[in-house]
PDB file of N, CA and C in Angstrom:
ATOM      1  N   ASP A 587     -26.709  -9.738 -28.554  1.00 69.00           N
ATOM      2  CA  ASP A 587     -26.186 -10.723 -26.984  1.00 69.00           C
ATOM      3  C   ASP A 587     -26.330  -9.709 -25.659  1.00 69.00           C
ATOM      4  N   ASP A 588     -26.459  -9.964 -24.766  1.00 86.00           N
ATOM      5  CA  ASP A 588     -26.333  -9.846 -23.349  1.00 86.00           C
ATOM      6  C   ASP A 588     -24.953  -8.662 -23.463  1.00 86.00           C
ATOM      7  N   PRO A 589     -25.228  -7.849 -22.613  1.00 81.00           N
ATOM      8  CA  PRO A 589     -24.264  -6.715 -22.569  1.00 81.00           C
ATOM      9  C   PRO A 589     -23.374  -6.773 -21.484  1.00 81.00           C
ATOM     10  N   ASP A 590     -23.990  -7.336 -20.287  1.00 85.00           N
ATOM     11  CA  ASP A 590     -23.071  -7.936 -19.596  1.00 85.00           C
ATOM     12  C   ASP A 590     -22.055  -9.590 -19.846  1.00 85.00           C
ATOM     13  N   LYS A 591     -23.182 -10.284 -20.624  1.00 88.00           N
ATOM     14  CA  LYS A 591     -21.743 -11.079 -21.208  1.00 88.00           C
ATOM     15  C   LYS A 591     -20.793 -10.768 -21.775  1.00 88.00           C
ATOM     16  N   VAL A 592     -20.951  -9.568 -22.500  1.00 83.00           N
ATOM     17  CA  VAL A 592     -19.955  -9.110 -23.598  1.00 83.00           C
ATOM     18  C   VAL A 592     -18.891  -8.571 -22.720  1.00 83.00           C
ATOM     19  N   VAL A 593     -19.590  -7.984 -21.664  1.00 81.00           N
ATOM     20  CA  VAL A 593     -18.406  -7.284 -20.975  1.00 81.00           C
ATOM     21  C   VAL A 593     -17.603  -8.383 -19.870  1.00 81.00           C
ATOM     22  N   ARG A 594     -18.232  -9.197 -19.277  1.00 85.00           N
ATOM     23  CA  ARG A 594     -17.811 -10.577 -18.854  1.00 85.00           C
ATOM     24  C   ARG A 594     -16.919 -10.929 -19.676  1.00 85.00           C
ATOM     25  N   GLY A 595     -17.234 -11.042 -20.391  1.00 84.00           N
ATOM     26  CA  GLY A 595     -16.000 -12.065 -21.754  1.00 84.00           C
ATOM     27  C   GLY A 595     -15.140 -11.478 -21.982  1.00 84.00           C
ATOM     28  N   ALA A 596     -15.213 -10.096 -22.051  1.00 82.00           N
ATOM     29  CA  ALA A 596     -13.926  -8.772 -22.561  1.00 82.00           C
ATOM     30  C   ALA A 596     -13.265  -9.010 -21.060  1.00 82.00           C
ATOM     31  N   TYR A 597     -13.188  -8.051 -20.008  1.00 85.00           N
ATOM     32  CA  TYR A 597     -13.051  -9.062 -18.630  1.00 85.00           C
ATOM     33  C   TYR A 597     -11.764 -10.292 -18.463  1.00 85.00           C
ATOM     34  N   ASP A 598     -12.591 -11.122 -18.913  1.00 86.00           N
ATOM     35  CA  ASP A 598     -11.858 -12.153 -18.271  1.00 86.00           C
ATOM     36  C   ASP A 598     -10.731 -12.840 -19.659  1.00 86.00           C
ATOM     37  N   ASN A 599     -10.969 -11.898 -20.674  1.00 85.00           N
ATOM     38  CA  ASN A 599     -10.040 -12.688 -21.592  1.00 85.00           C
ATOM     39  C   ASN A 599      -9.127 -11.294 -22.047  1.00 85.00           C
ATOM     40  N   LEU A 600      -9.154 -10.109 -21.195  1.00 86.00           N
ATOM     41  CA  LEU A 600      -7.814  -8.886 -21.831  1.00 86.00           C
ATOM     42  C   LEU A 600      -7.718  -8.797 -20.491  1.00 86.00           C
ATOM     43  N   LEU A 601      -7.660  -8.816 -19.134  1.00 90.00           N
ATOM     44  CA  LEU A 601      -7.589  -8.378 -17.607  1.00 90.00           C
ATOM     45  C   LEU A 601      -7.187  -9.682 -16.762  1.00 90.00           C
ATOM     46  N   LYS A 602      -8.407 -10.632 -16.514  1.00 91.00           N
ATOM     47  CA  LYS A 602      -8.145 -11.714 -15.732  1.00 91.00           C
ATOM     48  C   LYS A 602      -7.678 -12.921 -16.029  1.00 91.00           C
ATOM     49  N   GLU A 603      -7.080 -12.997 -17.395  1.00 91.00           N
ATOM     50  CA  GLU A 603      -6.022 -14.840 -17.344  1.00 91.00           C
ATOM     51  C   GLU A 603      -5.553 -13.861 -17.544  1.00 91.00           C
ATOM     52  N   PRO A 604      -4.894 -12.828 -18.424  1.00 92.00           N
ATOM     53  CA  PRO A 604      -3.294 -11.631 -18.538  1.00 92.00           C
ATOM     54  C   PRO A 604      -2.994 -11.646 -17.132  1.00 92.00           C
ATOM     55  N   LEU A 605      -3.888 -10.909 -15.902  1.00 91.00           N
ATOM     56  CA  LEU A 605      -3.208 -10.739 -14.902  1.00 91.00           C
ATOM     57  C   LEU A 605      -2.821 -12.078 -13.744  1.00 91.00           C
ATOM     58  N   ARG A 606      -3.117 -12.715 -13.766  1.00 90.00           N
ATOM     59  CA  ARG A 606      -3.212 -14.239 -13.265  1.00 90.00           C
ATOM     60  C   ARG A 606      -1.234 -14.540 -13.815  1.00 90.00           C
ATOM     61  N   THR A 607      -1.769 -14.200 -15.535  1.00 93.00           N
ATOM     62  CA  THR A 607      -0.308 -14.879 -15.714  1.00 93.00           C
ATOM     63  C   THR A 607       0.773 -14.463 -15.324  1.00 93.00           C
ATOM     64  N   TYR A 608       0.836 -12.315 -15.460  1.00 94.00           N
ATOM     65  CA  TYR A 608       1.817 -12.175 -15.109  1.00 94.00           C
ATOM     66  C   TYR A 608       2.227 -12.192 -13.849  1.00 94.00           C
ATOM     67  N   ALA A 609       1.383 -11.890 -12.514  1.00 91.00           N
ATOM     68  CA  ALA A 609       1.392 -12.712 -11.085  1.00 91.00           C
ATOM     69  C   ALA A 609       2.255 -13.784 -11.234  1.00 91.00           C
ATOM     70  N   ARG A 610       2.210 -15.186 -11.878  1.00 89.00           N
ATOM     71  CA  ARG A 610       2.969 -16.537 -11.728  1.00 89.00           C
ATOM     72  C   ARG A 610       4.410 -15.739 -12.417  1.00 89.00           C
ATOM     73  N   ASP A 611       4.348 -15.264 -13.747  1.00 92.00           N
ATOM     74  CA  ASP A 611       5.862 -14.988 -13.596  1.00 92.00           C
ATOM     75  C   ASP A 611       6.389 -14.351 -12.789  1.00 92.00           C
ATOM     76  N   GLU A 612       6.121 -13.000 -12.203  1.00 91.00           N
ATOM     77  CA  GLU A 612       6.961 -12.363 -11.472  1.00 91.00           C
ATOM     78  C   GLU A 612       7.424 -13.062 -10.391  1.00 91.00           C
ATOM     79  N   VAL A 613       6.238 -13.940  -9.566  1.00 88.00           N
ATOM     80  CA  VAL A 613       6.571 -14.857  -8.460  1.00 88.00           C
ATOM     81  C   VAL A 613       7.309 -15.662  -8.690  1.00 88.00           C
ATOM     82  N   GLN A 614       7.224 -16.493  -9.520  1.00 88.00           N
ATOM     83  CA  GLN A 614       8.273 -17.486  -9.745  1.00 88.00           C
ATOM     84  C   GLN A 614       9.228 -16.559 -10.303  1.00 88.00           C
ATOM     85  N   ARG A 615      10.154 -15.618 -11.179  1.00 90.00           N
ATOM     86  CA  ARG A 615      10.852 -14.989 -10.085  1.00 90.00           C
ATOM     87  C   ARG A 615      12.011 -15.716  -9.081  1.00 90.00           C
ATOM     88  N   LEU A 616      11.559 -15.280  -8.276  1.00 88.00           N
ATOM     89  CA  LEU A 616      12.127 -14.894  -7.011  1.00 88.00           C
ATOM     90  C   LEU A 616      11.354 -16.877  -5.919  1.00 88.00           C
ATOM     91  N   ASN A 617      12.788 -16.688  -5.054  1.00 83.00           N
ATOM     92  CA  ASN A 617      12.778 -17.889  -4.272  1.00 83.00           C
ATOM     93  C   ASN A 617      12.064 -17.377  -3.477  1.00 83.00           C
ATOM     94  N   GLY A 618      11.335 -18.662  -2.479  1.00 76.00           N
ATOM     95  CA  GLY A 618      10.228 -18.729  -1.682  1.00 76.00           C
ATOM     96  C   GLY A 618      10.062 -18.096  -0.495  1.00 76.00           C
ATOM     97  N   LEU A 619      11.739 -17.798  -0.143  1.00 76.00           N
ATOM     98  CA  LEU A 619      11.172 -16.869   1.307  1.00 76.00           C
ATOM     99  C   LEU A 619      11.290 -14.706   0.598  1.00 76.00           C
ATOM    100  N   GLN A 620      11.580 -14.518  -0.844  1.00 84.00           N
ATOM    101  CA  GLN A 620      11.278 -13.190  -1.014  1.00 84.00           C
ATOM    102  C   GLN A 620      10.103 -12.900  -1.145  1.00 84.00           C
ATOM    103  N   ILE A 621       9.331 -14.071  -1.258  1.00 85.00           N
ATOM    104  CA  ILE A 621       7.856 -13.352  -2.097  1.00 85.00           C
ATOM    105  C   ILE A 621       7.133 -12.405  -1.184  1.00 85.00           C
ATOM    106  N   LYS A 622       7.319 -13.120   0.083  1.00 84.00           N
ATOM    107  CA  LYS A 622       6.304 -12.094   1.314  1.00 84.00           C
ATOM    108  C   LYS A 622       6.550 -10.578   1.842  1.00 84.00           C
ATOM    109  N   GLU A 623       7.833 -10.636   1.328  1.00 88.00           N
ATOM    110  CA  GLU A 623       9.306  -9.296   1.733  1.00 88.00           C
ATOM    111  C   GLU A 623       8.594  -8.326  -0.176  1.00 88.00           C
ATOM    112  N   GLN A 624       8.208  -9.430  -0.598  1.00 91.00           N
ATOM    113  CA  GLN A 624       8.081  -8.340  -2.225  1.00 91.00           C
ATOM    114  C   GLN A 624       7.034  -8.210  -2.494  1.00 91.00           C
ATOM    115  N   MET A 625       5.716  -8.494  -1.871  1.00 91.00           N
ATOM    116  CA  MET A 625       5.124  -7.834  -2.035  1.00 91.00           C
ATOM    117  C   MET A 625       4.584  -6.618  -3.161  1.00 91.00           C
ATOM    118  N   SER A 626       4.711  -5.558  -2.260  1.00 93.00           N
ATOM    119  CA  SER A 626       4.710  -4.200  -3.105  1.00 93.00           C
ATOM    120  C   SER A 626       5.338  -4.148  -4.483  1.00 93.00           C
ATOM    121  N   GLU A 627       6.306  -4.393  -4.750  1.00 94.00           N
ATOM    122  CA  GLU A 627       7.591  -4.358  -5.883  1.00 94.00           C
ATOM    123  C   GLU A 627       6.369  -5.785  -7.278  1.00 94.00           C
ATOM    124  N   ILE A 628       5.990  -6.604  -6.689  1.00 94.00           N
ATOM    125  CA  ILE A 628       5.318  -7.567  -7.489  1.00 94.00           C
ATOM    126  C   ILE A 628       4.080  -6.789  -8.363  1.00 94.00           C
ATOM    127  N   GLY A 629       3.296  -5.713  -6.614  1.00 94.00           N
ATOM    128  CA  GLY A 629       2.005  -5.535  -7.312  1.00 94.00           C
ATOM    129  C   GLY A 629       1.806  -4.460  -8.463  1.00 94.00           C
ATOM    130  N   ALA A 630       3.636  -3.885  -8.042  1.00 96.00           N
ATOM    131  CA  ALA A 630       3.762  -2.442  -9.084  1.00 96.00           C
ATOM    132  C   ALA A 630       4.142  -3.219 -10.456  1.00 96.00           C
ATOM    133  N   LYS A 631       4.748  -4.021 -10.996  1.00 96.00           N
ATOM    134  CA  LYS A 631       5.291  -5.016 -11.794  1.00 96.00           C
ATOM    135  C   LYS A 631       4.308  -5.491 -12.583  1.00 96.00           C
ATOM    136  N   ILE A 632       3.117  -5.620 -11.960  1.00 96.00           N
ATOM    137  CA  ILE A 632       1.752  -6.542 -12.489  1.00 96.00           C
ATOM    138  C   ILE A 632       1.068  -4.699 -12.675  1.00 96.00           C
ATOM    139  N   PHE A 633       1.182  -3.933 -12.223  1.00 96.00           N
ATOM    140  CA  PHE A 633       0.273  -2.590 -12.542  1.00 96.00           C
ATOM    141  C   PHE A 633       1.077  -2.457 -13.669  1.00 96.00           C
ATOM    142  N   HIS A 634       2.379  -2.119 -13.719  1.00 96.00           N
ATOM    143  CA  HIS A 634       2.834  -1.516 -15.137  1.00 96.00           C
ATOM    144  C   HIS A 634       2.485  -2.021 -16.014  1.00 96.00           C
ATOM    145  N   LYS A 635       2.539  -3.412 -16.140  1.00 96.00           N
ATOM    146  CA  LYS A 635       2.333  -4.694 -17.108  1.00 96.00           C
ATOM    147  C   LYS A 635       0.759  -4.508 -17.774  1.00 96.00           C
ATOM    148  N   MET A 636       0.093  -4.594 -16.810  1.00 95.00           N
ATOM    149  CA  MET A 636      -1.922  -4.018 -16.840  1.00 95.00           C
ATOM    150  C   MET A 636      -1.673  -2.540 -17.380  1.00 95.00           C
ATOM    151  N   GLN A 637      -1.175  -1.815 -16.895  1.00 95.00           N
ATOM    152  CA  GLN A 637      -1.642  -0.494 -17.878  1.00 95.00           C
ATOM    153  C   GLN A 637      -0.601  -0.165 -19.336  1.00 95.00           C
ATOM    154  N   GLU A 638      -0.239  -1.084 -20.030  1.00 95.00           N
ATOM    155  CA  GLU A 638       0.365  -1.185 -20.958  1.00 95.00           C
ATOM    156  C   GLU A 638      -0.356  -2.164 -21.956  1.00 95.00           C
ATOM    157  N   ARG A 639      -1.125  -3.065 -21.353  1.00 93.00           N
ATOM    158  CA  ARG A 639      -2.481  -4.199 -22.249  1.00 93.00           C
ATOM    159  C   ARG A 639      -3.310  -3.384 -21.881  1.00 93.00           C
ATOM    160  N   THR A 640      -3.999  -2.384 -21.426  1.00 92.00           N
ATOM    161  CA  THR A 640      -5.077  -1.678 -21.562  1.00 92.00           C
ATOM    162  C   THR A 640      -5.401   0.018 -22.522  1.00 92.00           C
ATOM    163  N   LYS A 641      -4.345   0.055 -22.766  1.00 94.00           N
ATOM    164  CA  LYS A 641      -3.704   1.042 -23.440  1.00 94.00           C
ATOM    165  C   LYS A 641      -5.321   0.857 -24.792  1.00 94.00           C
ATOM    166  N   GLY A 642      -5.577   1.949 -25.021  1.00 92.00           N
ATOM    167  CA  GLY A 642      -6.763   2.348 -26.234  1.00 92.00           C
ATOM    168  C   GLY A 642      -7.950   1.544 -25.933  1.00 92.00           C
ATOM    169  N   THR A 643      -7.968   0.744 -24.908  1.00 87.00           N
ATOM    170  CA  THR A 643      -9.308  -0.020 -24.332  1.00 87.00           C
ATOM    171  C   THR A 643     -10.402   0.676 -23.321  1.00 87.00           C
ATOM    172  N   PRO A 644     -11.512   0.410 -23.213  1.00 85.00           N
ATOM    173  CA  PRO A 644     -12.941   0.954 -22.271  1.00 85.00           C
ATOM    174  C   PRO A 644     -12.052   1.176 -20.865  1.00 85.00           C
ATOM    175  N   PHE A 645     -10.989  -0.191 -20.425  1.00 87.00           N
ATOM    176  CA  PHE A 645     -10.638  -0.095 -18.901  1.00 87.00           C
ATOM    177  C   PHE A 645      -9.794   0.947 -18.607  1.00 87.00           C
ATOM    178  N   GLU A 646      -9.237   0.927 -17.410  1.00 91.00           N
ATOM    179  CA  GLU A 646      -8.483   1.685 -16.898  1.00 91.00           C
ATOM    180  C   GLU A 646      -8.110   1.302 -15.637  1.00 91.00           C
ATOM    181  N   ILE A 647      -7.094   0.673 -15.327  1.00 92.00           N
ATOM    182  CA  ILE A 647      -6.481   0.486 -14.214  1.00 92.00           C
ATOM    183  C   ILE A 647      -5.627   0.894 -13.499  1.00 92.00           C
ATOM    184  N   THR A 648      -6.409   1.109 -12.219  1.00 95.00           N
ATOM    185  CA  THR A 648      -5.438   2.410 -10.993  1.00 95.00           C
ATOM    186  C   THR A 648      -5.004   1.854 -10.505  1.00 95.00           C
ATOM    187  N   GLU A 649      -4.799   0.928  -9.680  1.00 94.00           N
ATOM    188  CA  GLU A 649      -4.046   0.188  -8.794  1.00 94.00           C
ATOM    189  C   GLU A 649      -4.000  -1.778  -8.813  1.00 94.00           C
ATOM    190  N   VAL A 650      -3.006  -2.106  -8.685  1.00 93.00           N
ATOM    191  CA  VAL A 650      -2.723  -3.651  -8.408  1.00 93.00           C
ATOM    192  C   VAL A 650      -2.387  -3.894  -6.869  1.00 93.00           C
ATOM    193  N   VAL A 651      -3.135  -4.255  -6.267  1.00 91.00           N
ATOM    194  CA  VAL A 651      -2.662  -5.018  -4.338  1.00 91.00           C
ATOM    195  C   VAL A 651      -2.495  -6.369  -4.611  1.00 91.00           C
ATOM    196  N   VAL A 652      -1.628  -6.868  -4.457  1.00 89.00           N
ATOM    197  CA  VAL A 652      -1.283  -8.484  -4.312  1.00 89.00           C
ATOM    198  C   VAL A 652      -1.205  -8.278  -2.651  1.00 89.00           C
ATOM    199  N   GLY A 653      -2.307  -9.223  -2.095  1.00 84.00           N
ATOM    200  CA  GLY A 653      -2.682  -9.616  -1.090  1.00 84.00           C
ATOM    201  C   GLY A 653      -2.088 -10.873  -0.371  1.00 84.00           C
ATOM    202  N   ASN A 654      -2.261 -11.374  -1.074  1.00 80.00           N
ATOM    203  CA  ASN A 654      -2.405 -12.533  -0.716  1.00 80.00           C
ATOM    204  C   ASN A 654      -1.045 -13.906  -1.532  1.00 80.00           C
ATOM    205  N   ILE A 655      -0.472 -14.443  -1.508  1.00 78.00           N
ATOM    206  CA  ILE A 655       0.031 -15.435  -1.879  1.00 78.00           C
ATOM    207  C   ILE A 655       0.062 -17.062  -1.493  1.00 78.00           C
ATOM    208  N   GLN A 656      -0.854 -17.714  -2.342  1.00 78.00           N
ATOM    209  CA  GLN A 656      -0.864 -19.121  -2.165  1.00 78.00           C
ATOM    210  C   GLN A 656      -0.066 -19.964  -2.721  1.00 78.00           C
ATOM    211  N   TYR A 657       0.526 -20.798  -1.653  1.00 74.00           N
ATOM    212  CA  TYR A 657       1.333 -21.445  -2.154  1.00 74.00           C
ATOM    213  C   TYR A 657       1.079 -22.901  -2.630  1.00 74.00           C
ATOM    214  N   PRO A 658       1.692 -23.863  -3.613  1.00 73.00           N
ATOM    215  CA  PRO A 658       1.193 -24.749  -3.821  1.00 73.00           C
ATOM    216  C   PRO A 658       1.474 -25.591  -2.676  1.00 73.00           C
ATOM    217  N   PRO A 659       0.389 -26.705  -2.421  1.00 82.00           N
ATOM    218  CA  PRO A 659       0.526 -27.811  -1.428  1.00 82.00           C
ATOM    219  C   PRO A 659       1.866 -28.150  -0.867  1.00 82.00           C
ATOM    220  N   VAL A 660       2.351 -28.413  -1.540  1.00 81.00           N
ATOM    221  CA  VAL A 660       4.252 -28.901  -1.449  1.00 81.00           C
ATOM    222  C   VAL A 660       4.487 -27.964  -1.197  1.00 81.00           C
ATOM    223  N   VAL A 661       4.940 -26.958  -1.351  1.00 70.00           N
ATOM    224  CA  VAL A 661       5.352 -25.971  -0.408  1.00 70.00           C
ATOM    225  C   VAL A 661       4.898 -25.663   0.775  1.00 70.00           C
ATOM    226  N   ALA A 662       3.538 -25.319   1.152  1.00 74.00           N
ATOM    227  CA  ALA A 662       3.375 -25.514   2.092  1.00 74.00           C
ATOM    228  C   ALA A 662       3.766 -26.794   3.058  1.00 74.00           C
ATOM    229  N   ASP A 663       3.602 -27.404   2.988  1.00 80.00           N
ATOM    230  CA  ASP A 663       3.665 -28.679   3.410  1.00 80.00           C
ATOM    231  C   ASP A 663       5.162 -29.065   3.902  1.00 80.00           C
ATOM    232  N   ALA A 664       5.742 -28.527   3.013  1.00 76.00           N
ATOM    233  CA  ALA A 664       7.566 -28.309   3.258  1.00 76.00           C
ATOM    234  C   ALA A 664       8.151 -27.332   4.097  1.00 76.00           C
ATOM    235  N   VAL A 665       7.017 -25.947   4.468  1.00 70.00           N
ATOM    236  CA  VAL A 665       7.780 -24.622   5.056  1.00 70.00           C
ATOM    237  C   VAL A 665       7.265 -25.676   6.552  1.00 70.00           C
ATOM    238  N   ALA A 666       5.693 -25.840   6.835  1.00 73.00           N
ATOM    239  CA  ALA A 666       5.291 -26.640   7.688  1.00 73.00           C
ATOM    240  C   ALA A 666       6.193 -28.119   8.536  1.00 73.00           C
TER     241      ALA A 666
END
C-alpha cells in the first residue's frame, strides 16, 4: 500500500470526521446568537475531546482553532 494513502485514511477516520462531529455537537448546544461569542470555548472543548481521542496514537493535537462558523442557508437567510 501507498504510505500516503494509509496516513490519509488514518487521518480521515481518526481525526477529520470525529472533529466535524464534535464541532457540530458543541454548536448545537448553543442558540445562534451565542455561537460567535463562544468560539474560543467551543474550540477548547473540541481540543480536549480530540486529545482524548488521539491518546496512544501517532497523532498529537496541539491546538484547535474555530475560525469560522458556516450557518445553514435557512439560518443565514433568516438573519438577513
